[in-house]
């Protein structure tokens, strides 16, 4: 379904144009990769944000360093919807290579601001065109050819500000913030933005409906990306050994964390209370994290799908040998190299079962900036409590895009270091058996290397063992150990982040989602209610293993839609296994083109099926 | 020499040798690896290392099983095949006060683990790395490893047609700061080499020819016991003088002996044989390895050492306290830090 009704009668569209649409539209900026548009896009988004209006920004970029097209989309939403909106209302066309195609793809009545020499106005007559000589204007600010290109981008910020009513003061403040400490850059970028505004004022007449008007919905909020939020979470969680191998889209998590660690984690003598190693590959990265976790340090690594595949054998070792470590998976599109710079939730089943044999892991699914921060912290507690690898499954959309968020709460709960026996503790226990289930929860007690009580030593290995950690191939020892691990996994259901439920009266169908798919849900559920009177219940999974109340939720509703961003409906399959006889009720809605899922896609899919079942 | 352990009963810490032993070995009778285990026990005993301060690391293979057979009151970690170096690196980072010893096979090191081995050396991670080199995969019953000689034959009659990787040459090339070679049947040499390695502050590689009596013991194999016994060429005779003993007067004539002083004050004393090799000279170390390659000699001794090599912990700007022992006070910045970061994002 398209959002524009199918009658572009000239008269009607004229009328539509005259109506103003306030704080509810999307802007897409098309630039060549490497042209420095990051600054201008950020400034544009921030200026609107600073006017109190909810915004979200998404960067769509190719797996390439320079030259290929990139698109940055800013969604302005008075209702606070931050998911992707498929339709573009305003296009800022700066990329000669894609400009024609970009314009051809627009819905009727939309707006194009473009670099005048591109002569785009000739292509269609059902759009509103604003030509601005960006490069010429940039030339008035600066003569250096390379800088001119960068500055041209800031000219469009000024032009857009003038056209849509964005406060110039806020634009200048945003420039000041972006180029903090570089007064020269601030100066010529401000000049460029002013020139862009001036040109529009003197030469163009506004003919589109879009407007920005100050609101009060962003006060005290921050703008951050999920990788930075997770990095901060790690900083406060006391990450001490961080090992990594570069891969998009996870690199910025480590790089940001390195900056924070260097700034905030030196002791009073200026010595580091952390160690960071850029490993030779993901095998080594996770191996080091496991070694450090074994030695008792809070350790972590971060990667994406291809790295997860490489880590498989080691993760199985850590699961079976019961060694804590945290692994961030910022998911991108697979299989294989897939689309390295596009988003996906395609690693769900591989994360849950990673490695050979009966392995099952703890996987957390943050869905917001607050959760990227919070789950990063909780993952270290869980890893130490359960003595096993814990995955945090983020994705490119969360990790690398700009999101509005409330400032994070300081995590003042003490660290959970799990069941670790000190030398003194050992004196009190009758007999130390590393792999014995003393408390019935499946979690055994461990000691750390360096423990000077001779009873504390044990040998860690990936091969069969008995409760005393001695090598054993006896069937009963093996069963005993595997069953304990399963028991531990069940215990974890109560410790992992619990699902969030919304169950309004009158709902007959339930939706289940997780991770970044969640950001489309408020809008999707509003659409279903407002357009078709369909009330929905919502169950947001926040971790694997699934929690016990999932069965009841599925039981309570006529139909269940599991919405996720991979081809096979990986989570839906896990859910079906769990809910057994109720599985025919569970339907998959999958979106896997590499772009973040949008509300319309989900509501259309649900409505279509609801229609076909005659409801 | 007042502090020589009285009648071999206890060491400087008052611990008997039995404290340094482990579980009984399950390897084949006569396996070279067991001989090495005994030398490790002896070296740790003589150097009076507290067993609980030791982390014993290994990969997978017969050789990698051996950490279970020494220092039973130390923590051990038998990791995955070939990837022990990364686990050891993590452990060393987690707790820098541990004395870390890794035991690996030639398949583990030079085949599946070659990459991690090289990167361990580049980083100069402080640990002892012993390669129990038998030129064959023992645990999987006798396939060639990457250190098998060209033309070597297996029990099955298969002939190896690829050149061997020389772990010592490779180690020096990779920047390793302590490189030695020895033979499992030469306890007199191996013990001081391990002791020297214990005093070294970077990675210390000891490549030990360790015959597999089950799968690679043909007379003509350069990794067999009889061949090694026959062809061993000592570079020098070695003594290790621990730092807590007063260093003796030079007992050999000038020009015939060399003391290598280690950062902890201990000394590796080398009595030069006719070759006159100076192990602090990297080029000469490479040359001597090159010269003896294929000459039918098993050159053993301390081939290269640089006691002053860059210290891994200093490079990382680490404090003295083990990271694993830092508490929440040190690890979690205060609310004002979060506040500052949040303000910058508003
Ligand atoms: C990933 C992986 N591949 C293969 C194996 C099988 N495997 C076990 S030990 C070994 C070779 C061991 O040889 P070496 O390191 O030379 O030690 P040795 O047994 O000779 O002492 C192999 C190939 C394994 N355990 N893991
Ligand atoms: S198979 Fe070879 S290496 Fe393995 S224990 Fe037996 S003799 Fe030693």
Coordinates of N, CA, C and O in Angstrom, one line a residue, chain A residues 228 231-236 238-239 256-268 270-274 410 415, chain B residues 328-345:
Chain A
X228 N 28.0 3.7 20.5 CA 28.6 4.6 21.5 C 27.9 4.3 22.8 O 28.5 4.3 23.9
X231 N 29.3 1.2 24.2 CA 30.7 1.5 24.7 C 30.6 2.1 26.1 O 31.4 1.7 27.0
X232 N 29.7 3.1 26.3 CA 29.6 3.7 27.6 C 29.1 2.7 28.6 O 29.6 2.7 29.7
X233 N 28.2 1.8 28.2 CA 27.8 0.7 29.1 C 28.9 -0.1 29.6 O 29.1 -0.4 30.7
X234 N 29.8 -0.4 28.6 CA 31.0 -1.3 29.0 C 31.9 -0.5 29.9 O 32.5 -1.1 30.8
X235 N 32.1 0.8 29.6 CA 33.0 1.6 30.5 C 32.5 1.5 32.0 O 33.3 1.2 32.8
X236 N 31.2 1.7 32.2 CA 30.7 1.7 33.5 C 30.6 0.3 34.1 O 30.5 0.1 35.3
X238 N 32.8 -1.8 33.9 CA 34.1 -2.2 34.3 C 34.8 -3.2 33.4 O 35.6 -4.0 33.8
X239 N 34.5 -3.0 32.1 CA 35.2 -3.8 31.1 C 36.7 -3.6 31.3 O 37.2 -2.4 31.3
X256 N 35.1 3.8 20.1 CA 34.5 4.7 21.0 C 34.9 4.3 22.4 O 35.3 5.2 23.3
X257 N 34.9 3.0 22.7 CA 35.2 2.5 24.0 C 36.7 2.9 24.3 O 37.0 3.3 25.5
X258 N 37.6 2.7 23.4 CA 39.0 3.0 23.6 C 39.1 4.5 24.0 O 39.9 4.8 24.9
X259 N 38.4 5.4 23.3 CA 38.5 6.8 23.7 C 38.0 7.0 25.1 O 38.7 7.7 25.9
X260 N 36.9 6.4 25.5 CA 36.4 6.5 26.8 C 37.4 6.0 27.9 O 37.6 6.6 28.9
X261 N 37.9 4.8 27.6 CA 38.8 4.1 28.5 C 40.0 5.0 28.7 O 40.5 5.3 29.9
X262 N 40.6 5.5 27.6 CA 41.8 6.4 27.8 C 41.5 7.6 28.6 O 42.4 8.2 29.2
X263 N 40.3 8.1 28.5 CA 39.9 9.3 29.2 C 39.5 9.1 30.6 O 39.9 9.9 31.5
X264 N 38.8 8.0 30.9 CA 38.2 7.9 32.2 C 38.7 6.7 33.0 O 38.2 6.5 34.1
X265 N 39.6 5.9 32.5 CA 39.9 4.8 33.3 C 41.4 4.7 33.6 O 42.0 3.6 33.5
X266 N 42.0 5.8 33.9 CA 43.4 5.7 34.4 C 43.4 5.9 35.9 O 42.5 6.6 36.4
X267 N 44.3 5.2 36.5 CA 44.3 5.3 38.0 C 45.1 6.5 38.4 O 45.5 7.3 37.6
X268 N 45.3 6.7 39.7 CA 45.8 8.0 40.2 C 47.3 8.2 39.7 O 47.8 9.3 39.7
X270 N 48.1 7.5 36.7 CA 48.1 7.6 35.3 C 48.2 6.2 34.6 O 48.4 6.2 33.3
X271 N 48.1 5.2 35.3 CA 48.2 3.8 34.7 C 46.8 3.3 34.3 O 45.8 3.7 34.9
X272 N 46.8 2.5 33.2 CA 45.5 2.0 32.7 C 45.0 1.0 33.6 O 45.7 0.1 34.0
X273 N 43.7 1.0 33.8 CA 43.0 -0.1 34.6 C 42.3 -1.0 33.6 O 41.2 -1.5 33.9
X274 N 42.8 -1.0 32.4 CA 42.2 -1.8 31.3 C 43.3 -2.2 30.3 O 44.4 -1.6 30.3
X410 N 22.7 6.4 35.8 CA 23.9 5.9 36.4 C 23.7 4.5 37.0 O 22.8 4.3 37.8
X415 N 28.4 -4.6 41.0 CA 28.7 -5.6 40.0 C 28.4 -7.0 40.6 O 28.6 -7.2 41.8
Chain B
X328 N 35.3 -2.5 42.1 CA 34.4 -1.6 41.5 C 34.9 -0.1 41.6 O 34.7 0.7 40.7
X329 N 35.5 0.2 42.7 CA 35.9 1.6 42.9 C 36.9 2.0 41.8 O 36.8 3.2 41.3
X330 N 37.8 1.1 41.4 CA 38.7 1.5 40.3 C 38.1 1.4 39.0 O 38.5 2.0 38.0
X331 N 37.1 0.5 38.8 CA 36.6 0.2 37.5 C 35.5 1.0 37.0 O 35.3 1.2 35.8
X332 N 34.7 1.5 38.0 CA 33.5 2.3 37.5 C 33.7 3.7 37.8 O 33.7 4.2 38.9
X333 N 33.8 4.5 36.7 CA 33.9 6.0 36.9 C 32.6 6.5 37.6 O 31.6 5.9 37.6
X334 N 32.8 7.6 38.3 CA 31.7 8.2 39.1 C 30.5 8.8 38.2 O 30.7 8.9 37.0
X335 N 29.4 9.1 38.9 CA 28.3 9.7 38.2 C 28.6 11.0 37.4 O 28.0 11.3 36.4
X336 N 29.6 11.7 38.0 CA 30.0 12.9 37.3 C 30.5 12.7 35.9 O 30.4 13.5 35.0
X337 N 31.1 11.5 35.7 CA 31.7 11.2 34.3 C 30.5 11.0 33.4 O 30.5 11.5 32.3
X338 N 29.5 10.2 33.9 CA 28.4 10.0 33.0 C 27.7 11.3 32.7 O 27.3 11.5 31.5
X339 N 27.6 12.1 33.7 CA 26.9 13.4 33.5 C 27.7 14.2 32.5 O 27.0 14.8 31.6
X340 N 29.0 14.2 32.5 CA 29.8 15.0 31.6 C 29.5 14.5 30.2 O 29.3 15.3 29.2
X341 N 29.5 13.2 30.0 CA 29.3 12.6 28.7 C 27.9 12.9 28.2 O 27.7 13.3 27.0
X342 N 26.9 12.8 29.1 CA 25.6 13.1 28.6 C 25.4 14.5 28.2 O 24.8 14.8 27.2
X343 N 26.0 15.4 28.9 CA 25.9 16.8 28.6 C 26.5 17.1 27.2 O 26.0 17.9 26.4
X344 N 27.6 16.4 26.9 CA 28.2 16.6 25.6 C 27.4 16.1 24.4 O 27.6 16.4 23.3
X345 N 26.4 15.3 24.8 CA 25.6 14.7 23.7 C 24.2 15.4 23.6 O 23.4 15.0 22.8

